[in-house]
Every structure is written in C-alpha cells, then in structure tokens.
mmCIF file of C-alpha atoms in Angstrom:
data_model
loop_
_atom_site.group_PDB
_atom_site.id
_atom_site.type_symbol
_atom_site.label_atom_id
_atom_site.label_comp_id
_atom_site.label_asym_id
_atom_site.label_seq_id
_atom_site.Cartn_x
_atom_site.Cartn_y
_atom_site.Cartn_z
ATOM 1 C CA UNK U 1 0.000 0.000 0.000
ATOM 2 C CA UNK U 2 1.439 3.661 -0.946
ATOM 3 C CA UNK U 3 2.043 5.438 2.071
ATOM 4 C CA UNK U 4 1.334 9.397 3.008
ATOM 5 C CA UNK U 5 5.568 9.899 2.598
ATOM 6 C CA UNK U 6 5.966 8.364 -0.019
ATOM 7 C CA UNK U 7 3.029 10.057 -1.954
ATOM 8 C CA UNK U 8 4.619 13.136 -0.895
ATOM 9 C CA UNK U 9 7.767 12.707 -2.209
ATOM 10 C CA UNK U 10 7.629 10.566 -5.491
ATOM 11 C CA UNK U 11 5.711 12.303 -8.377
ATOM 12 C CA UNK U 12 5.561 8.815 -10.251
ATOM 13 C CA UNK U 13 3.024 8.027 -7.699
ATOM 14 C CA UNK U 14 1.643 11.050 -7.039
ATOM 15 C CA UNK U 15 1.138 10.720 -11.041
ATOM 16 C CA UNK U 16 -0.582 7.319 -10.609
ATOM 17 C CA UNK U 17 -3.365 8.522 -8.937
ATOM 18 C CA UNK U 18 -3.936 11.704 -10.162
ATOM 19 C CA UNK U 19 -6.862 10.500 -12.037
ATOM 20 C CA UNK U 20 -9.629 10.332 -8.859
ATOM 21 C CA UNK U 21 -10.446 13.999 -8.702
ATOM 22 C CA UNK U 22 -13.504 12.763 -7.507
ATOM 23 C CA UNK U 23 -11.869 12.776 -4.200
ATOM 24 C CA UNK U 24 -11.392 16.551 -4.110
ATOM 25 C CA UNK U 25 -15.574 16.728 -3.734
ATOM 26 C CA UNK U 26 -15.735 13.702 -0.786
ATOM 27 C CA UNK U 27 -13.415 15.650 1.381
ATOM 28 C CA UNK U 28 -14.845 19.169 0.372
ATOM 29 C CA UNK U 29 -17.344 20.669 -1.859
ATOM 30 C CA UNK U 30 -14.614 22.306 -4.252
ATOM 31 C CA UNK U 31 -16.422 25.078 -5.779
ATOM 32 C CA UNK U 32 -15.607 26.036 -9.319
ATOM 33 C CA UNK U 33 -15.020 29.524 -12.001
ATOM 34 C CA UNK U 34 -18.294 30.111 -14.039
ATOM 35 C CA UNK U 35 -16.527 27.619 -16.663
ATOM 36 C CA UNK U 36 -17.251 24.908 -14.616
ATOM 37 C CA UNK U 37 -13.473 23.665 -15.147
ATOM 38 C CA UNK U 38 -11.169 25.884 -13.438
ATOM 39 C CA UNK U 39 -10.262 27.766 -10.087
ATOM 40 C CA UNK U 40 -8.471 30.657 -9.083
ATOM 41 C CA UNK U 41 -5.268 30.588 -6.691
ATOM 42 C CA UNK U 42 -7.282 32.739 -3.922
ATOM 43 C CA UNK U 43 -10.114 29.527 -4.097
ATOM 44 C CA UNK U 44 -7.999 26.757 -4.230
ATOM 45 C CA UNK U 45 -6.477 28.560 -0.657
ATOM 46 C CA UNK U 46 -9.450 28.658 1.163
ATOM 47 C CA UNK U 47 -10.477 24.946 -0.100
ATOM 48 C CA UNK U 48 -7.389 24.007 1.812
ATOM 49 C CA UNK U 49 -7.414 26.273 4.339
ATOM 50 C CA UNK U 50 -3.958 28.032 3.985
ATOM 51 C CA UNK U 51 -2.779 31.664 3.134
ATOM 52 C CA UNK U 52 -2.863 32.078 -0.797
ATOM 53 C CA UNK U 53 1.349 32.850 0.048
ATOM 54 C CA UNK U 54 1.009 29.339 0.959
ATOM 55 C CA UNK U 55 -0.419 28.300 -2.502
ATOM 56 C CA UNK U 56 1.989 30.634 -4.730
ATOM 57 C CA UNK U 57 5.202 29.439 -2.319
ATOM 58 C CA UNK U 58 3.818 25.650 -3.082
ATOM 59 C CA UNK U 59 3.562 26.893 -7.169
ATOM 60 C CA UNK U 60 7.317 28.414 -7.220
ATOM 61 C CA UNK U 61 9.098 25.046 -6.066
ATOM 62 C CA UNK U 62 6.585 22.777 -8.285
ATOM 63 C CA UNK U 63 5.379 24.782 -11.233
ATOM 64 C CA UNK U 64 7.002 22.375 -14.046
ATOM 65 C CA UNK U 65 4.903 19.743 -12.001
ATOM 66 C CA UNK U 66 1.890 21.732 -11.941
ATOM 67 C CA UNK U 67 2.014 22.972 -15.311
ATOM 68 C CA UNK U 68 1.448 19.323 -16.760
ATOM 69 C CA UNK U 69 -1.250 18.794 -14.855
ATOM 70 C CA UNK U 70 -3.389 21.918 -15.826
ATOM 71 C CA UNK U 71 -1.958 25.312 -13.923
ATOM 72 C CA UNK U 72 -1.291 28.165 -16.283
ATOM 73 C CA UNK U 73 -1.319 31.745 -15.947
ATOM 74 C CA UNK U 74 -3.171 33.610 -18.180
ATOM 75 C CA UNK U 75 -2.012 37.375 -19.894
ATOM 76 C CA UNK U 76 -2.477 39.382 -22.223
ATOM 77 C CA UNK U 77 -5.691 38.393 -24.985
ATOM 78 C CA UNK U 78 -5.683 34.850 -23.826
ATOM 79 C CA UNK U 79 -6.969 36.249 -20.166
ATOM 80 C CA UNK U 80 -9.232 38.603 -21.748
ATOM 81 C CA UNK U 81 -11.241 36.125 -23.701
ATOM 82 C CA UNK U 82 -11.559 34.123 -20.673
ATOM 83 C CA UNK U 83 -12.900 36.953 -18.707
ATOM 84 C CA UNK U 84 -15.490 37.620 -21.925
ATOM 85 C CA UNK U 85 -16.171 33.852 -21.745
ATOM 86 C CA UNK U 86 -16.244 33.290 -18.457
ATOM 87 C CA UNK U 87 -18.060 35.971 -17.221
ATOM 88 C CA UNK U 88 -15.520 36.521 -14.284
ATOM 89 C CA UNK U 89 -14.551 39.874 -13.446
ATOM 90 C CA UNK U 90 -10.689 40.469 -12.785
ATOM 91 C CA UNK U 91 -8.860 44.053 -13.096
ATOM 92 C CA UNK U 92 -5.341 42.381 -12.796
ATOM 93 C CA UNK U 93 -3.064 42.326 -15.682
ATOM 94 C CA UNK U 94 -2.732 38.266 -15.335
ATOM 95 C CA UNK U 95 -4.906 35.175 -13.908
ATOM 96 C CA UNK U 96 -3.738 32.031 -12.805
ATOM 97 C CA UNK U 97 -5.925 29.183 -12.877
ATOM 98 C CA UNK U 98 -5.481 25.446 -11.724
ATOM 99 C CA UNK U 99 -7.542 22.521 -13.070
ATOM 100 C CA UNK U 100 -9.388 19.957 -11.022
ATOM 101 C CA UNK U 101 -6.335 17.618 -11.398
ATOM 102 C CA UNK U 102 -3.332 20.457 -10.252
ATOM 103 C CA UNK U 103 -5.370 20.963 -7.375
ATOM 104 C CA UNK U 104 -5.285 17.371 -6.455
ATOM 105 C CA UNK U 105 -1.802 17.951 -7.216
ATOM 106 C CA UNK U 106 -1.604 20.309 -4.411
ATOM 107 C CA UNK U 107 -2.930 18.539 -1.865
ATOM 108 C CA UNK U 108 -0.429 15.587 -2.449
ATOM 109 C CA UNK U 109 2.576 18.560 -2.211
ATOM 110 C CA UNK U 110 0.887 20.317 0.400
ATOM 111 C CA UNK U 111 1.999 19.161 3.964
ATOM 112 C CA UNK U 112 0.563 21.718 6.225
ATOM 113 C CA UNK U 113 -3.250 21.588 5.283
ATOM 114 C CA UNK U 114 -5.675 19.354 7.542
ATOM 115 C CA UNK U 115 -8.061 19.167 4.300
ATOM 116 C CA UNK U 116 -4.656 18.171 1.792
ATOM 117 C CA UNK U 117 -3.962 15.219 4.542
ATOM 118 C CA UNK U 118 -7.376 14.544 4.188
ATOM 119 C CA UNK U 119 -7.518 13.840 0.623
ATOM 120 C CA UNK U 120 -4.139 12.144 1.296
ATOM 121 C CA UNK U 121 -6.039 9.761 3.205
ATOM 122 C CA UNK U 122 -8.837 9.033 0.955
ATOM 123 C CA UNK U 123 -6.722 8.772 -2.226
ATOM 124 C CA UNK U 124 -4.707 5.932 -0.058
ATOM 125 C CA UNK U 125 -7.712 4.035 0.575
ATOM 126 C CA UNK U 126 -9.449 4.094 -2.831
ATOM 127 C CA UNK U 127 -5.827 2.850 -3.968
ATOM 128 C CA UNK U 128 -5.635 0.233 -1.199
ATOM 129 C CA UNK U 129 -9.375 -1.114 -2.003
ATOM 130 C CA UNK U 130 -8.368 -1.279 -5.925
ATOM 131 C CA UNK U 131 -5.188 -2.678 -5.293
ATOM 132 C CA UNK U 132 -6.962 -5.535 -3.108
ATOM 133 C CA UNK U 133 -10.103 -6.091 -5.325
ATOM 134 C CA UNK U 134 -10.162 -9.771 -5.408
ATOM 135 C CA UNK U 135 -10.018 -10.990 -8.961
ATOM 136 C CA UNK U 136 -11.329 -14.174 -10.426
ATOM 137 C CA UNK U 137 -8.437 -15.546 -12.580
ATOM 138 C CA UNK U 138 -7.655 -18.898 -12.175
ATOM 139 C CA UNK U 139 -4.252 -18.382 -13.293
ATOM 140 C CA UNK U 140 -3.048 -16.116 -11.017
ATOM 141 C CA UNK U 141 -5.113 -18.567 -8.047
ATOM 142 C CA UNK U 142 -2.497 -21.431 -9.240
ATOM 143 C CA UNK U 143 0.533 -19.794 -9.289
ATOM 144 C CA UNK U 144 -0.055 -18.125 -5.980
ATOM 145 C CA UNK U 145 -0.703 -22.072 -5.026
ATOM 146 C CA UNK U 146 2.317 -23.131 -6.995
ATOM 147 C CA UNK U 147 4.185 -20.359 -5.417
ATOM 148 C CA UNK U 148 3.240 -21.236 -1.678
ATOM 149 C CA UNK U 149 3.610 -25.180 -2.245
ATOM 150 C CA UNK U 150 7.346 -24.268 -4.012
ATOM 151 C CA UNK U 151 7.987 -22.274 -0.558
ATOM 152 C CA UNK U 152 6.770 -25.034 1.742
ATOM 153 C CA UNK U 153 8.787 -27.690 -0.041
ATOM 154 C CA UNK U 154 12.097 -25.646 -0.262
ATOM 155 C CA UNK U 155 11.545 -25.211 3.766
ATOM 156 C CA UNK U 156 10.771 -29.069 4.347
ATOM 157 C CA UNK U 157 14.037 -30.061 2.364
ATOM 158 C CA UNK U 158 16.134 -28.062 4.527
ATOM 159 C CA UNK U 159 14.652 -28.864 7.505
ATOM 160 C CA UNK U 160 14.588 -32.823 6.481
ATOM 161 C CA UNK U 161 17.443 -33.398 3.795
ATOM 162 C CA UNK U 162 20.158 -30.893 3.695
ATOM 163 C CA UNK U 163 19.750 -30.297 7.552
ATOM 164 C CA UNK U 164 20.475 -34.239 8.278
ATOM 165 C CA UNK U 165 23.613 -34.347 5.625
ATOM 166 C CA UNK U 166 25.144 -31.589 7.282
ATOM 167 C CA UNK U 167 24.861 -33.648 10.435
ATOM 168 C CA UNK U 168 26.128 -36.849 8.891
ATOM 169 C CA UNK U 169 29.352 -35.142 7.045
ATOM 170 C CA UNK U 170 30.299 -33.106 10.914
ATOM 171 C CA UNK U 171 30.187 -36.429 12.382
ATOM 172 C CA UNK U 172 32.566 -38.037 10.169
ATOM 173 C CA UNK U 173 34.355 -34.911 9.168
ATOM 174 C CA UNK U 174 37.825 -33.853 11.262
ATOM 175 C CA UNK U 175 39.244 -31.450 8.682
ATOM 176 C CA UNK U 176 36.335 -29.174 7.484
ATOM 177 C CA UNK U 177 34.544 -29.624 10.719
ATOM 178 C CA UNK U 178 34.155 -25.721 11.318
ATOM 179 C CA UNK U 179 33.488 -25.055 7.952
ATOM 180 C CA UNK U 180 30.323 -27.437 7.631
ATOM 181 C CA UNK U 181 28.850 -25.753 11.287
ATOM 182 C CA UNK U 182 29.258 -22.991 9.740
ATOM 183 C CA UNK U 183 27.336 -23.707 6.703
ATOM 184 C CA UNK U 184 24.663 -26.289 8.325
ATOM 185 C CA UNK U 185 24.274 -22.526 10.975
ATOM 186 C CA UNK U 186 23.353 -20.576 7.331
ATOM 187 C CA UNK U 187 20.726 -23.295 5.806
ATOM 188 C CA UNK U 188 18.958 -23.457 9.531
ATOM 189 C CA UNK U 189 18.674 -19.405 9.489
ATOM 190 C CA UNK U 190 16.957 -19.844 5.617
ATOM 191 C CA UNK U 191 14.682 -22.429 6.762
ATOM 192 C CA UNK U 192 13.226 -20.677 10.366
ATOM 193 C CA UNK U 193 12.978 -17.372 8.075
ATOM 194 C CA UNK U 194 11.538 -19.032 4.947
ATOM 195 C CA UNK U 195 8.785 -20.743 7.958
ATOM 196 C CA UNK U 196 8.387 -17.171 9.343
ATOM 197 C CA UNK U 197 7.812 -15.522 6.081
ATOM 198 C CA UNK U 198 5.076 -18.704 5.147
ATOM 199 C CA UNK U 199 3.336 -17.581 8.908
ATOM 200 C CA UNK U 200 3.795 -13.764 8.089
ATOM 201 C CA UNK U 201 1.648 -14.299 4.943
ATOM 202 C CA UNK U 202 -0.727 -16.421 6.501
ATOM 203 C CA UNK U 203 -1.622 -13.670 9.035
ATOM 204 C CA UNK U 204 -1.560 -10.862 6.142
ATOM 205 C CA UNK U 205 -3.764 -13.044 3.662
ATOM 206 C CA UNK U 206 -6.373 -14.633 6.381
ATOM 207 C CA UNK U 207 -9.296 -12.563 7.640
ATOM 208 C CA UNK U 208 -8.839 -10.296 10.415
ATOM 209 C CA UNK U 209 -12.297 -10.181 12.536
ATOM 210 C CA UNK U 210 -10.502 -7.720 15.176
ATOM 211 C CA UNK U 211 -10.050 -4.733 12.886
ATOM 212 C CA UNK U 212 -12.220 -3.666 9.739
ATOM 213 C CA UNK U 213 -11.605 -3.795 6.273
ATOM 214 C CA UNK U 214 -9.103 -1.555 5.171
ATOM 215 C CA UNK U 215 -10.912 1.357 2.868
ATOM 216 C CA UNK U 216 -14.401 1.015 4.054
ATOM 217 C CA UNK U 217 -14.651 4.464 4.797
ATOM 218 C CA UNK U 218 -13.504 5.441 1.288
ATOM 219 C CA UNK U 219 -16.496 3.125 0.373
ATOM 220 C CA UNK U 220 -18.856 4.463 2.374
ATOM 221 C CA UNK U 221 -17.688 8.035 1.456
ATOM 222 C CA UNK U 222 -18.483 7.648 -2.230
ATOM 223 C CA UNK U 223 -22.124 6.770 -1.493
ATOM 224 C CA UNK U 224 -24.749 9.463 -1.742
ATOM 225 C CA UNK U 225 -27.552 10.455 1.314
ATOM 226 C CA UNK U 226 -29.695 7.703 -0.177
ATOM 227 C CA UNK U 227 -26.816 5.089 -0.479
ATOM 228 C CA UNK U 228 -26.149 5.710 2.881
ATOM 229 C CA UNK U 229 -29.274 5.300 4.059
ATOM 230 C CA UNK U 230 -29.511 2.271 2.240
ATOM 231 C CA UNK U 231 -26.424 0.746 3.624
ATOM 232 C CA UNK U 232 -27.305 1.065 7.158
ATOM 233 C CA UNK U 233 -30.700 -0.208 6.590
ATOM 234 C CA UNK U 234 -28.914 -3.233 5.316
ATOM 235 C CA UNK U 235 -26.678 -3.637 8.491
ATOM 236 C CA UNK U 236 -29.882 -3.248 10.380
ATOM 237 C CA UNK U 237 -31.078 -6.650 8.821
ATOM 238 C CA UNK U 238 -27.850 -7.899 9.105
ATOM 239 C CA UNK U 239 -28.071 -7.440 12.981
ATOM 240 C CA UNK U 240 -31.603 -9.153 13.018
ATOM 241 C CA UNK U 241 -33.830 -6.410 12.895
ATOM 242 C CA UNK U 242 -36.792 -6.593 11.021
ATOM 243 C CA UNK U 243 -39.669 -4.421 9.505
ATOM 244 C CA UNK U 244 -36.981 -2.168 8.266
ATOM 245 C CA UNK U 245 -38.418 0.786 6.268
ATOM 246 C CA UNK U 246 -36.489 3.645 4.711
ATOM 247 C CA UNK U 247 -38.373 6.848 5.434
ATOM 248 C CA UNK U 248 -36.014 9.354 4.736
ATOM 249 C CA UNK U 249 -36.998 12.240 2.331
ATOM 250 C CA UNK U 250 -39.641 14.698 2.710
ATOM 251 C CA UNK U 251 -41.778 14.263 5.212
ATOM 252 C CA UNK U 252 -39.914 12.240 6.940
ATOM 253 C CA UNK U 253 -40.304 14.260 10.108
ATOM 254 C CA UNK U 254 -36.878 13.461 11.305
ATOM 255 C CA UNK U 255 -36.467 10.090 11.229
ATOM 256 C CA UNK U 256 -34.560 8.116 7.928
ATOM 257 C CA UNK U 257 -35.335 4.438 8.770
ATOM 258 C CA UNK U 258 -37.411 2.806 11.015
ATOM 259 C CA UNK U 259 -37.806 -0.943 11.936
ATOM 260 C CA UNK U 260 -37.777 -3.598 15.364
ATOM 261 C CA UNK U 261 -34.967 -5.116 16.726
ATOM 262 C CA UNK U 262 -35.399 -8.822 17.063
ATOM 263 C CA UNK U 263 -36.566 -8.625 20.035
ATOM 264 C CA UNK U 264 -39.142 -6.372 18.974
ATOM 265 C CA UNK U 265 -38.608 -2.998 20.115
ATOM 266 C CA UNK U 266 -39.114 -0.018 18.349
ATOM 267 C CA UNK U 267 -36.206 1.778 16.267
ATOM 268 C CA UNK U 268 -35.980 4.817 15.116
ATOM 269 C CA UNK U 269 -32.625 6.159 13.052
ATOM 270 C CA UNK U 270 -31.282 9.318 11.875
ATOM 271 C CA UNK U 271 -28.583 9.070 9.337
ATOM 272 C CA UNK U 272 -25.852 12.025 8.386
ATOM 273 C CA UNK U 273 -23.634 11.760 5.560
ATOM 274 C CA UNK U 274 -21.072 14.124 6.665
ATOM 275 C CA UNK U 275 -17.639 15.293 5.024
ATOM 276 C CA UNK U 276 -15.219 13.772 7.772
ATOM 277 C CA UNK U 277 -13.858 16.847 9.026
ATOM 278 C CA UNK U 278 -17.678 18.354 10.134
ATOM 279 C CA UNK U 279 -19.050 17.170 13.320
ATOM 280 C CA UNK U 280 -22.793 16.311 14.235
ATOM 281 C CA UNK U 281 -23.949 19.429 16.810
ATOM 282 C CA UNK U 282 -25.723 19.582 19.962
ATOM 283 C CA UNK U 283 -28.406 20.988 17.855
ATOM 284 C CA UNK U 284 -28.487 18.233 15.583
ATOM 285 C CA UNK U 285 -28.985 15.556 18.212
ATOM 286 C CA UNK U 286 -32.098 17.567 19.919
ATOM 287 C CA UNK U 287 -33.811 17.591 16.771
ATOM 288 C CA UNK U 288 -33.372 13.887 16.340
ATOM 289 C CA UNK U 289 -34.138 13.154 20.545
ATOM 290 C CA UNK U 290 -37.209 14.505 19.589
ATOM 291 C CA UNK U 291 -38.663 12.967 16.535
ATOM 292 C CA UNK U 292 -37.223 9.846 17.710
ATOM 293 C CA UNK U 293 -38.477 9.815 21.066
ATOM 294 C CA UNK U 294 -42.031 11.851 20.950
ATOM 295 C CA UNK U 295 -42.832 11.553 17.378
ATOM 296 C CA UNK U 296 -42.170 7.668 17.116
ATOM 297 C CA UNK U 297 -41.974 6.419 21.053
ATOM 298 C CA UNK U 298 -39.004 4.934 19.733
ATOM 299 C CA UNK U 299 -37.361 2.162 22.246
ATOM 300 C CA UNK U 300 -33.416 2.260 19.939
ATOM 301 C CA UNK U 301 -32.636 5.387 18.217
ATOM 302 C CA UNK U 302 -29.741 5.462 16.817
ATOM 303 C CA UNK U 303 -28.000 8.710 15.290
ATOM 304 C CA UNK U 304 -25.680 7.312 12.352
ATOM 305 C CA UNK U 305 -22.780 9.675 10.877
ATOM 306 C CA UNK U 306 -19.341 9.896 8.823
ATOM 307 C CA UNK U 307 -17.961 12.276 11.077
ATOM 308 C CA UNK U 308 -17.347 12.580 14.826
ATOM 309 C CA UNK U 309 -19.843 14.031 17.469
ATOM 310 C CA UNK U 310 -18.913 17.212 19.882
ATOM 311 C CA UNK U 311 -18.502 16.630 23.218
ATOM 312 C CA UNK U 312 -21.936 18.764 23.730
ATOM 313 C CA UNK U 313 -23.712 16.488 20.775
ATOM 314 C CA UNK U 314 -22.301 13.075 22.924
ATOM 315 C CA UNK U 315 -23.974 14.451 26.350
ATOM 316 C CA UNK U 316 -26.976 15.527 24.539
ATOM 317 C CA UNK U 317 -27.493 11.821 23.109
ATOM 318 C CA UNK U 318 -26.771 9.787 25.893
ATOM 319 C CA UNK U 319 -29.563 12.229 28.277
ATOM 320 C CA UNK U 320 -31.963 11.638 25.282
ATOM 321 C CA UNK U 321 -30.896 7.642 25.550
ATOM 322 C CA UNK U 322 -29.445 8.222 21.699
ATOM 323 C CA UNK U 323 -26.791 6.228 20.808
ATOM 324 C CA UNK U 324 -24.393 8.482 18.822
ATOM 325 C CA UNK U 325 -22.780 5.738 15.695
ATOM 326 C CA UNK U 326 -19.842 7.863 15.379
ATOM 327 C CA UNK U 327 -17.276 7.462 12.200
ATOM 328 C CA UNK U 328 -15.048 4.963 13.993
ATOM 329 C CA UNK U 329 -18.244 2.945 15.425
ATOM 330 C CA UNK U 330 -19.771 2.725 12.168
ATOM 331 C CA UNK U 331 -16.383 1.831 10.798
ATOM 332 C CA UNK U 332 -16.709 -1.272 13.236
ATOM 333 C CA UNK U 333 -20.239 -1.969 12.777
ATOM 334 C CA UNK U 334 -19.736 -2.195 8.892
ATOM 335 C CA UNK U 335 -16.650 -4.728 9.390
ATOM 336 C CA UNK U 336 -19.480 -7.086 11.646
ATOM 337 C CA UNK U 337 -18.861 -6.000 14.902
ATOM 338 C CA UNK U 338 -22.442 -5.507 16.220
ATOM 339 C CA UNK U 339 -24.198 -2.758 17.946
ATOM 340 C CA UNK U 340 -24.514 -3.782 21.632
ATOM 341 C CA UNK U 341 -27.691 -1.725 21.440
ATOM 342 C CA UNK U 342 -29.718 -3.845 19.025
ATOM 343 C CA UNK U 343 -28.838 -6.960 21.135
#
C-alpha cells in the first residue's frame, strides 16, 4: 500500500493517482469559475485552508509539475477572452488558474493543510481497495498455489534433507569440521525465516475479525444520502432487525429508517452523511431526541454519521438515551462487529 511519505515525495506516484479527482468533492465541496473547469489561486487557498502565500510558495518550487497537470497563468488576450467567456470579473493584468487535477496535485505537495492530509487519506484508501479487489483468474489462483507449495517444499528439504547431511558429514568430518557448522548454521537461518515468512503471509492473507476492512470508509464516502441510508438499513437486517423501512426524504419528520430489533422494540434512526472533518452538533442531536423519542416512542434510536460528534452532541445523546454511531463505530459496525444496542 502507498504510504502518506511516499506520496509526498515521489511524483511517479503522485502521477498514478492523479486521475480520482472525484476525491477533491468527498473531502470538500470544491467550488468552481463560471466555466465549470477551473479555479483561481485565492479559491484553491481557502479549499485548503492556507494563506494564498502558501499556494503561490507551493507553485514556485513545483510549477514544471503543476504545469502538466493543468496550472497556467493567463495574460495578455488569452486572459481577456476568458474573462469575456467566463463571465468573471478580474482588473489584474494576469490570472492564474489550476484545473481539477493540479489541485489534487496540491494537496499531495501540500503538507501543512488538515483538508490536503485529508484527501491524502482518501486517495490511499481508494488505492488500497483497488489494489486488493479480489479478482477471479484462475491463473493467477495457481501460481499463488504453486508459489506457496514451491515455498513449503524448499523449507521441508532443509529442515529434512540438507539439515540431516550436514549432520552426517560433521560427524565423520575432522578437517572441514568448522566449515560445515558454519554452513549447516546458514541453511537453519533460511529455513526458520523461509517458515516465518510462510506464517507472516498467513496472518496478512487470512481474515482479520478484530479490525475492519481496510478502505471502508472510502467506500462508504463515495455513497450518496440515499446510499447511505440504504447501507445502514442493510446492516440493520444484518443485525436481526426486522420491519426495516427507509423513510427518509420529505416528510420524513426526522427520522430516515425505522424498523424492530429482534426482540421487537421499536427503532428509530437518523442518518448524516457528513464530510469527515464536520461534526454532528448539539443541535443536531435535539432535533433527532425529539422525533425519535415523541414523534415515534421509539425504544433504539440510533443517530448514524461519517464524522465525529462534539462533546456537547455526545452528552446531549446519551440524556436523550441516543446512541451516537460515530465514524469509527460505524467503521466497526460495517466490518461485523455488532451494535450492543440492538442486542
């Protein structure tokens, strides 16, 4: 997997995923120049949050960089047809403009920006869950077979052929006695780290039920509100509850999904696809306390988000007997861990 470092310091890879500008919008609604294609320096500075210095100190030390992926300044007749075309108004006697894909570019050069690390982070998981896609090819499934059963043999041989003859030529061997210790010492260290390397891969390759899947929050992330409302429905019935409606939409007077847990009590839930960075408000949570709890009686109401709670939200839940699904909760209840809640 392509680490933060390393995406910050090789442009080969920073070039191999320069393609998901989609990203730019899952972090951060990136807004746009009338031409629906570019933005100015000033914009791309507040998207991440930094002094435009910041952006035009990042520009000096990468332009050649930046240039290939869509920054260019406009002058002269080319700047004033833009302004005719674009219906921008600029008194300055040149523009500069980055693409969608140079300001991706800037958040995998930009180290100081809690948004850039942001879309760091999401760019690493998309490329983690592609990378990891499990692929039905039967070729590749027997030579990763041939490959393990090639390992496993190499390690029994030592450990039951060459191993032995080492023994048998220091026991009847005077004059190169040190020499073949020496050498029997060399094939033992291959075979324990050839047995440690077959365990190592064992662990990597075999599910992991104490962590989640690596990239499900990328996942989740891409979905729209209705996705997402979908999606927890669907852990819902995974968990065993049943009569599980989706209500969200208008009129749906607070309350996205509704259904019994399978012991039959009421549920209510409120679901928030937030950009990671946001947080779900006090204010948010009283809204839902009471559609949840007047409106519907509700006996479960759960408040479901992609982004953390405040420490006011958290103390206005658990008075209201919400239970807050924060990012990292929902990140464990999508990998099977279930809600202790709906038990």
């Amino acid at each position: 997997m392509i680490n933060e470092a390393a995406l910050l310091e090789s442009k080969a890879l920073r070039d191999s995923v320069l393609e998901r500008t989609e990203v730019l919008d899952r972090v951060k609604a990136l807004s746009l120049l009338p031409d629906g294609m570019h933005v100015t320096t000033a914009m791309v500075a507040a998207y991440f949050q930094v002094g435009v210095k910041t952006i035009r100190s990042l520009v000096v030390d990468h332009r050649a960089e930046l240039e290939t992926n869509g920054y260019r300044v406009l002058t002269g007749t080319e700047l004033s047809s833009f302004k005719e075309l674009s219906g921008i108004q600029s008194h300055t006697a040149s523009l500069a403009l980055f693409s969608r894909r140079a300001v991706l570019n800037v958040a995998m050069l930009l180290r100081d920006s809690k948004v850039a690390r942001q879309v760091r982070t999401y760019l690493l998981d998309m490329e983690y869950m592609a990378r990891t896609q499990p692929v039905d090819n039967p070729v590749h499934r027997d030579a990763d077979s041939l490959d393990d059963r090639i390992d496993q043999r190499i390690t029994h041989i030592l450990g039951k052929t060459v191993v032995p003859m080492f023994n048998a030529l220091i026991e009847t061997s005077g004059e190169h006695r040190r020499e073949l210790i020496a050498l029997r010492a060399g094939v033992q260290t291959v075979e324990r780290k050839l047995r440690q390397h077959h365990a190592r891969l064992q662990r990597l390759e075999g599910p992991r039920e104490d962590r989640p899947l690596a990239g499900v929050m990328a996942s989740i992330d891409a979905m729209n509100g209705r996705e997402f409302e979908e999606y927890v429905a669907e852990l819902l019935r995974r968990d065993g509850c049943t009569c599980v409606v989706l209500r969200g939409g208008r009129g749906d007077r607070g309350i996205d999904i509704t259904g019994r847990t399978a012991d039959g009590r009421h549920v209510a839930v409120q679901c928030k696809r937030f950009a990671p960075y946001l947080s779900v408000t006090s204010p948010d949570v009283q809204k839902f306390v009471g559609a949840a709890k007047v409106l519907h009686t509700s006996e479960v109401a759960l408040f479901v988000a992609t982004c953390p709670f405040t420490p006011d939200a958290v103390t206005v839940a658990t008075d209201g007997g919400v239970t807050a699904v924060h990012r990292g909760l929902l990140e464990e209840w999508s990998a099977g861990a279930a809600l202790a809640v709906l038990a």
